[in-house]
Amino acid sequence: MLDIAGIRAETPGCREGVHLNAAGSALPPRVVLETMRDHLDLEAHIGGYEAADAAEARLTGTYDSLARLIGARPDEIAYAESATRAWDMAFYGIPFRPGDRVLTSAGEYSSNTIAFLHAARRQGVKVEVVPDDEYGQISLDALKAALDDDVRLVAINHVPTHDGLINPVAEVGRLARAAGALYLLDACQSVGQLAVDVGEIGCDLLSATGRKFLRGPRGTGFLYVRRSALGLLDPPFLDLRAADWTGPDSYELRGDARRFESWERSVAGQLGLGAAAEYAMAIGLEVIEKRVLELGALLRTALAELPDVTVRDRGLHRSGIVTFTHRDREPAEIVASLAERRIHVRVSQQTYRYDEGARPEPRVRASVHYYTTEDEIRRLITAL
Ligand SMILES: *Cc1c(COP(=O)(O)O)cnc(C)c1O
């Protein structure tokens, strides 16, 4: 059982209002805040290098924590300053040849689709969007039909940012593996919300952020690189962390996933990320998943009973991300009006989507976390 009152007491932000934006940047637990603050204090008092030396063991420990969180090995984890940078290091590290095909889904994240278009222009990569199935998830039948020897990469997300659905990522993994394609999973919205296991999913590469459901600091993220995939990628840029300079004409890459890192970083941020991973694991990801999905379902049911509100989420399985529209109120108006009542939700808006074209209809996005209470959901419904 979850001790919700205890968890909320350890979350300073819970006293400030109703925060329903775990999909944007969740409220961190006090231990994350204190880990970072203590390290910044130490840096100010003894100097940044000296503080990093003093934190060395805990800093190395962050790789163990992140690895355990997703069922990987510590040498398969690279720290990054964001999930986007982590994803970029993997994607831009794939040595594409002209004509290589990349398969993605209609709900892919905009930064990733822009990178696909970039690779199409620069390297002649062919990007193909696998259609959705009847539930709005990536169609496994269509994916199977599209997979052949020319497919270099399958790149999708686990949980999109603008829709409550959860993609069938393990089934995608089996199909990608059978076809010999690399599989890059954007797990930004699932790590910290769902029990994520890279072994079960079968992805070669996975990117995640610190600040969303993991409740870590902003400006942190990480990349998982399966050991067997390490040699298939060439990091798009290298520094003295990623490689050793060994002679006038030579360098040697690090032997682990940290070849995708750069040397400089926020040490406080990395320690805070490690603390967030440990905090989530102490609660238990299975327990977290169950509670978040239940609260998401509760919110959708309550919204569906409001006469002028339409829930927009698709998917056979749904996450803690809940999106909706109102018959005659703009999302921005709803968000502003709720904020006056200290209920914090967001507008989910994109400039283009594969499935809806230019200027897709904006929605309100309310994303719950395990620290959300049934009472907070009632407050949102009453305010609406
Ligand atoms: C937020 C998000 C990202 C980007 O994460 P950053 O840490 O901001 O780089 C990527 N993909 C999805 C699906 C997201 O929701």
Coordinates of C-alpha atoms and ligand atoms in Angstrom, one line a residue:
M1 CA 0.0 0.0 0.0
L2 CA 1.1 3.5 -0.8
D3 CA 1.4 6.0 2.1
I4 CA 0.0 8.9 0.2
A5 CA -0.1 11.3 3.1
G6 CA 3.6 10.5 3.9
I7 CA 4.6 10.9 0.2
R8 CA 2.8 14.3 0.1
A9 CA 4.4 15.4 3.3
E10 CA 7.8 14.7 1.5
T11 CA 6.7 16.8 -1.5
P12 CA 6.8 20.5 -0.7
G13 CA 4.9 21.4 -3.9
C14 CA 1.8 19.5 -2.7
R15 CA 1.1 22.3 -0.3
E16 CA 0.9 24.9 -3.0
G17 CA -2.1 23.8 -5.0
V18 CA -3.2 21.0 -7.3
H19 CA -0.4 20.1 -9.6
L20 CA -1.6 18.0 -12.6
N21 CA 1.4 18.4 -14.8
A22 CA 3.6 15.3 -14.2
A23 CA 3.9 15.0 -18.0
G24 CA 5.5 18.5 -18.1
S25 CA 7.6 18.6 -15.0
A26 CA 6.4 16.7 -11.9
L27 CA 6.8 17.9 -8.3
P28 CA 10.1 16.6 -6.9
P29 CA 10.3 14.9 -3.5
R30 CA 12.3 16.7 -0.8
V31 CA 15.2 14.3 -1.1
V32 CA 15.8 15.4 -4.7
L33 CA 15.8 19.0 -3.7
E34 CA 18.1 18.5 -0.7
T35 CA 20.5 16.3 -2.7
M36 CA 20.9 19.1 -5.2
R37 CA 21.0 22.0 -2.7
D38 CA 23.6 20.2 -0.5
H39 CA 25.8 19.7 -3.5
L40 CA 25.5 23.3 -4.7
D41 CA 26.4 24.4 -1.2
L42 CA 29.4 22.1 -1.2
E43 CA 30.5 23.6 -4.6
A44 CA 30.2 27.1 -3.2
H45 CA 32.2 26.2 -0.1
I46 CA 35.0 24.0 -1.4
G47 CA 34.9 24.4 -5.2
G48 CA 33.2 22.5 -8.0
Y49 CA 36.0 20.0 -8.6
E50 CA 36.6 19.3 -5.0
A51 CA 32.8 18.8 -4.4
A52 CA 32.7 16.4 -7.4
D53 CA 35.6 14.4 -5.8
A54 CA 33.8 14.3 -2.5
A55 CA 30.6 13.0 -4.3
E56 CA 32.5 10.6 -6.6
A57 CA 31.0 7.4 -5.2
R58 CA 27.5 8.7 -5.3
L59 CA 28.0 10.1 -8.7
T60 CA 29.1 6.7 -10.0
G61 CA 26.1 5.3 -8.1
T62 CA 23.7 7.2 -10.3
Y63 CA 24.5 4.8 -13.2
D64 CA 23.7 1.8 -11.0
S65 CA 20.4 3.5 -9.9
L66 CA 19.3 4.4 -13.5
A67 CA 20.3 0.9 -14.7
R68 CA 18.3 -0.8 -12.0
L69 CA 15.3 1.4 -12.8
I70 CA 15.0 0.1 -16.3
G71 CA 16.6 -3.4 -16.0
A72 CA 19.9 -2.5 -17.7
R73 CA 23.5 -2.7 -16.7
P74 CA 25.4 0.4 -15.4
D75 CA 27.7 0.3 -18.4
E76 CA 24.7 0.6 -20.7
I77 CA 23.7 4.1 -19.3
A78 CA 24.8 7.5 -20.4
Y79 CA 23.9 10.7 -18.6
A80 CA 22.5 13.5 -20.7
E81 CA 21.3 17.1 -20.1
S82 CA 17.9 16.2 -21.6
A83 CA 16.0 13.3 -23.1
T84 CA 16.2 15.1 -26.4
R85 CA 20.0 15.2 -26.3
A86 CA 20.1 11.6 -25.2
W87 CA 17.8 10.6 -28.1
D88 CA 19.8 12.8 -30.5
M89 CA 23.1 11.1 -29.5
A90 CA 21.6 7.7 -30.4
F91 CA 19.7 8.8 -33.6
Y92 CA 22.5 10.9 -35.0
G93 CA 25.0 8.2 -34.1
I94 CA 23.4 5.7 -36.5
P95 CA 25.5 5.6 -39.7
F96 CA 22.6 5.8 -42.2
R97 CA 23.1 5.1 -45.9
P98 CA 21.0 6.8 -48.5
G99 CA 17.8 4.8 -48.9
D100 CA 17.8 3.4 -45.4
R101 CA 14.2 3.4 -44.1
V102 CA 13.1 4.7 -40.7
L103 CA 9.7 3.6 -39.4
T104 CA 7.9 5.7 -36.8
S105 CA 4.4 6.1 -35.6
A106 CA 1.9 8.9 -36.1
G107 CA 2.2 10.1 -32.5
E108 CA 5.9 10.7 -32.6
Y109 CA 7.4 13.6 -30.6
S110 CA 8.0 16.7 -32.7
S111 CA 11.7 17.0 -31.9
N112 CA 12.2 13.5 -33.1
T113 CA 10.3 14.0 -36.3
I114 CA 12.3 17.2 -37.0
A115 CA 15.5 15.0 -36.6
F116 CA 14.0 12.5 -39.1
L117 CA 13.4 15.2 -41.6
H118 CA 17.0 16.5 -41.0
A119 CA 18.4 13.0 -41.7
A120 CA 16.2 12.7 -44.8
R121 CA 17.8 15.9 -46.1
R122 CA 21.3 15.2 -45.1
Q123 CA 21.6 11.5 -45.6
G124 CA 18.8 10.5 -47.9
V125 CA 17.0 8.5 -45.2
K126 CA 13.4 7.5 -46.0
V127 CA 11.0 8.2 -43.2
E128 CA 7.7 6.2 -43.1
V129 CA 4.9 6.6 -40.7
V130 CA 3.3 3.3 -39.7
P131 CA -0.5 3.9 -39.5
D132 CA -2.4 3.7 -36.2
D133 CA -4.6 0.7 -35.4
E134 CA -8.2 1.1 -34.5
Y135 CA -7.3 2.1 -30.9
G136 CA -4.8 4.9 -32.0
Q137 CA -1.7 2.9 -31.1
I138 CA 0.9 1.9 -33.7
S139 CA -0.6 -0.9 -35.8
L140 CA 1.4 -4.1 -35.3
D141 CA 0.0 -5.5 -38.5
A142 CA 1.1 -2.4 -40.5
L143 CA 4.5 -2.5 -38.8
K144 CA 5.0 -6.1 -39.7
A145 CA 4.1 -5.5 -43.3
A146 CA 6.4 -2.5 -43.5
L147 CA 9.5 -4.2 -42.0
D148 CA 12.0 -5.6 -44.4
D149 CA 15.8 -5.7 -44.9
D150 CA 15.9 -1.9 -45.8
V151 CA 14.6 -0.8 -42.4
R152 CA 17.5 0.4 -40.4
L153 CA 15.5 1.8 -37.5
V154 CA 12.2 1.6 -35.8
A155 CA 11.8 4.7 -33.6
I156 CA 8.6 5.3 -31.6
N157 CA 7.5 6.5 -28.2
H158 CA 6.2 4.5 -25.3
V159 CA 3.6 7.1 -24.2
P160 CA 3.0 10.2 -26.3
T161 CA 3.1 13.6 -24.8
H162 CA -0.3 14.7 -26.2
D163 CA -2.5 11.5 -25.8
G164 CA -3.3 9.1 -23.0
L165 CA -2.4 6.0 -25.0
I166 CA 0.3 3.5 -24.2
N167 CA 2.0 1.9 -27.2
P168 CA 2.5 -1.9 -27.4
V169 CA 6.3 -1.5 -27.1
A170 CA 7.3 -5.1 -26.4
E171 CA 5.4 -6.4 -29.4
V172 CA 7.1 -3.7 -31.5
G173 CA 10.4 -5.0 -30.0
R174 CA 9.8 -8.5 -31.1
L175 CA 8.9 -7.4 -34.7
A176 CA 11.9 -5.1 -34.9
R177 CA 14.3 -7.8 -33.7
A178 CA 13.0 -10.4 -36.1
A179 CA 13.6 -8.0 -39.0
G180 CA 17.1 -7.0 -37.8
A181 CA 16.2 -3.3 -37.4
L182 CA 17.5 -1.2 -34.6
Y183 CA 14.8 -0.1 -32.1
L184 CA 15.0 3.3 -30.4
L185 CA 12.3 4.0 -27.8
D186 CA 11.5 7.4 -26.5
A187 CA 10.4 6.6 -23.0
C188 CA 10.2 10.2 -21.7
Q189 CA 6.6 9.8 -20.4
S190 CA 6.9 6.2 -19.2
V191 CA 10.0 6.1 -17.1
G192 CA 8.9 6.9 -13.5
Q193 CA 5.2 6.3 -14.5
L194 CA 5.3 2.6 -15.7
A195 CA 7.4 -0.4 -14.8
V196 CA 9.9 -0.1 -17.7
D197 CA 12.2 -3.1 -18.4
V198 CA 14.5 -2.9 -21.5
G199 CA 14.8 -6.7 -21.5
E200 CA 11.0 -7.2 -21.8
I201 CA 10.7 -4.4 -24.3
G202 CA 13.6 -5.5 -26.4
C203 CA 14.7 -2.0 -27.4
D204 CA 18.3 -1.4 -28.4
L205 CA 18.2 2.3 -27.4
L206 CA 16.0 4.2 -24.9
S207 CA 15.9 7.8 -23.9
A208 CA 14.3 9.3 -20.8
T209 CA 14.1 12.6 -19.0
G210 CA 14.5 13.4 -15.3
R211 CA 11.9 16.0 -14.8
K212 CA 8.6 14.3 -15.8
F213 CA 7.2 11.2 -14.0
L214 CA 10.6 10.4 -12.5
R215 CA 10.3 13.6 -10.4
G216 CA 13.9 14.5 -10.9
P217 CA 15.5 17.8 -11.7
R218 CA 15.0 19.8 -14.9
G219 CA 18.0 19.7 -17.3
T220 CA 18.7 16.0 -16.7
G221 CA 18.1 12.9 -18.8
F222 CA 19.7 9.6 -19.8
L223 CA 20.3 7.2 -22.6
Y224 CA 20.3 3.4 -22.5
V225 CA 22.4 1.7 -25.2
R226 CA 22.2 -2.1 -25.3
R227 CA 25.7 -3.5 -25.1
S228 CA 25.3 -5.3 -28.4
A229 CA 24.3 -2.0 -30.1
L230 CA 27.2 0.0 -28.8
G231 CA 29.5 -0.9 -31.8
L232 CA 26.8 -0.2 -34.3
L233 CA 26.7 3.5 -33.5
D234 CA 29.2 6.2 -34.0
P235 CA 28.7 9.1 -31.5
P236 CA 27.9 12.3 -33.5
F237 CA 30.4 14.2 -31.5
L238 CA 33.2 13.3 -29.1
D239 CA 35.0 15.0 -26.2
L240 CA 37.6 13.9 -23.7
R241 CA 35.0 12.1 -21.6
A242 CA 33.8 10.1 -24.6
A243 CA 37.3 9.2 -25.9
D244 CA 41.0 9.2 -25.0
W245 CA 43.4 11.1 -27.3
T246 CA 46.0 8.4 -27.9
G247 CA 48.4 9.9 -30.5
P248 CA 48.8 12.5 -33.2
D249 CA 46.3 10.7 -35.5
S250 CA 44.3 8.6 -33.1
Y251 CA 41.8 8.5 -30.3
E252 CA 40.1 5.6 -28.6
L253 CA 36.4 5.5 -27.7
R254 CA 35.4 4.6 -24.2
G255 CA 34.3 1.0 -23.9
D256 CA 30.8 1.8 -22.4
A257 CA 27.7 3.9 -23.1
R258 CA 29.4 6.9 -21.5
R259 CA 31.0 7.5 -25.0
F260 CA 27.7 9.3 -25.6
E261 CA 28.2 11.8 -22.8
S262 CA 30.1 15.1 -22.6
W263 CA 32.4 15.9 -19.8
E264 CA 30.8 19.0 -18.3
R265 CA 27.5 18.7 -16.6
S266 CA 25.5 19.8 -13.6
V267 CA 26.8 17.4 -10.9
A268 CA 24.0 18.5 -8.6
G269 CA 21.6 17.6 -11.4
Q270 CA 23.1 14.2 -11.9
L271 CA 23.0 13.5 -8.2
G272 CA 19.4 14.7 -8.0
L273 CA 18.5 12.4 -10.9
G274 CA 20.0 9.4 -9.1
A275 CA 18.1 10.4 -5.9
A276 CA 14.8 10.5 -7.9
A277 CA 15.5 7.0 -9.4
E278 CA 16.2 5.6 -5.9
Y279 CA 13.1 7.3 -4.5
A280 CA 10.9 5.8 -7.2
M281 CA 12.3 2.3 -6.7
A282 CA 11.9 2.5 -3.0
I283 CA 8.1 3.1 -3.6
G284 CA 8.1 0.5 -6.4
L285 CA 7.4 1.0 -10.0
E286 CA 4.7 -1.6 -10.2
V287 CA 2.9 0.1 -7.3
I288 CA 3.4 3.5 -8.9
E289 CA 2.1 2.2 -12.3
K290 CA -1.1 0.8 -10.8
R291 CA -1.9 3.9 -8.9
V292 CA -1.2 6.3 -11.8
L293 CA -3.3 4.3 -14.2
E294 CA -6.2 4.1 -11.7
L295 CA -6.2 7.8 -11.1
G296 CA -6.0 8.5 -14.9
A297 CA -9.0 6.2 -15.4
L298 CA -10.9 7.9 -12.5
L299 CA -10.2 11.4 -14.0
R300 CA -11.3 10.3 -17.5
T301 CA -14.6 8.8 -16.2
A302 CA -15.3 12.0 -14.2
L303 CA -14.6 14.2 -17.2
A304 CA -16.7 12.1 -19.5
E305 CA -19.7 12.8 -17.2
L306 CA -19.3 16.6 -17.7
P307 CA -21.8 17.6 -20.5
D308 CA -19.6 19.9 -22.6
V309 CA -16.3 18.1 -22.2
T310 CA -14.8 15.5 -24.6
V311 CA -12.0 13.2 -23.5
R312 CA -9.5 12.9 -26.4
D313 CA -7.4 10.0 -25.3
R314 CA -7.2 7.0 -27.5
G315 CA -5.5 3.6 -26.8
L316 CA -6.4 0.2 -25.5
H317 CA -4.2 0.8 -22.5
R318 CA -4.1 4.3 -21.1
S319 CA -1.6 6.3 -19.0
G320 CA -1.8 9.0 -16.4
I321 CA -1.9 11.6 -19.1
V322 CA -5.5 12.8 -19.7
T323 CA -6.4 15.1 -22.6
F324 CA -9.7 16.8 -23.3
T325 CA -11.5 19.6 -25.0
H326 CA -14.6 21.7 -24.1
R327 CA -17.4 22.5 -26.5
D328 CA -17.2 26.2 -26.3
R329 CA -14.1 27.1 -24.2
E330 CA -10.6 27.3 -25.7
P331 CA -8.0 25.2 -23.9
A332 CA -5.9 28.3 -23.1
E333 CA -8.9 29.9 -21.4
I334 CA -9.5 26.8 -19.3
V335 CA -5.9 26.5 -18.2
A336 CA -5.7 30.2 -17.2
S337 CA -9.0 30.0 -15.3
L338 CA -8.0 26.8 -13.4
A339 CA -4.6 28.4 -12.6
E340 CA -6.5 31.2 -10.8
R341 CA -7.8 28.5 -8.6
R342 CA -4.3 27.0 -8.2
I343 CA -5.1 24.0 -10.3
H344 CA -2.3 23.5 -12.7
V345 CA -2.9 21.8 -16.1
R346 CA -1.4 22.6 -19.5
V347 CA -2.4 23.2 -23.1
S348 CA -1.1 20.5 -25.4
Q349 CA -0.5 22.2 -28.7
Q350 CA 1.5 21.2 -31.8
T351 CA 2.4 22.9 -35.0
Y352 CA 2.0 19.8 -37.1
R353 CA 1.0 16.2 -36.6
Y354 CA 1.3 13.2 -39.0
D355 CA -2.3 12.2 -38.3
E356 CA -3.9 15.7 -38.2
G357 CA -1.7 17.8 -40.5
A358 CA -1.0 21.5 -39.8
R359 CA -2.4 23.2 -36.6
P360 CA -3.9 20.2 -34.9
E361 CA -6.7 21.1 -32.5
P362 CA -5.1 22.1 -29.1
R363 CA -6.3 20.2 -26.0
V364 CA -6.1 20.5 -22.2
R365 CA -3.7 18.1 -20.7
A366 CA -4.1 17.1 -17.0
S367 CA -1.5 14.5 -16.0
V368 CA -1.8 12.8 -12.6
H369 CA 0.9 11.2 -10.5
Y370 CA 0.8 8.8 -7.6
Y371 CA 0.9 11.7 -5.2
T372 CA -2.4 13.1 -6.7
T373 CA -5.4 12.5 -4.5
E374 CA -9.0 11.6 -5.4
D375 CA -9.9 14.9 -3.7
E376 CA -7.7 16.9 -6.1
I377 CA -9.4 15.2 -9.0
R378 CA -12.8 16.2 -7.6
R379 CA -11.5 19.8 -7.2
L380 CA -10.6 19.8 -10.9
I381 CA -14.0 18.5 -11.9
T382 CA -15.8 20.9 -9.7
A383 CA -13.8 23.9 -11.0
L384 CA -14.5 22.7 -14.6
Ligands
LIG1 C1 9.1 15.7 -23.0 C2 9.3 14.8 -24.1 C3 10.6 14.7 -24.8 C4 11.7 15.7 -24.5 O1 12.3 15.6 -23.2 P1 13.4 16.7 -22.8 O2 14.0 16.2 -21.5 O3 12.6 18.0 -22.7 O4 14.4 16.7 -23.9 C5 10.7 13.7 -25.7 N1 9.7 12.9 -26.0 C6 8.5 12.9 -25.4 C7 7.5 11.9 -25.8 C8 8.3 13.8 -24.4 O5 7.1 13.9 -23.8

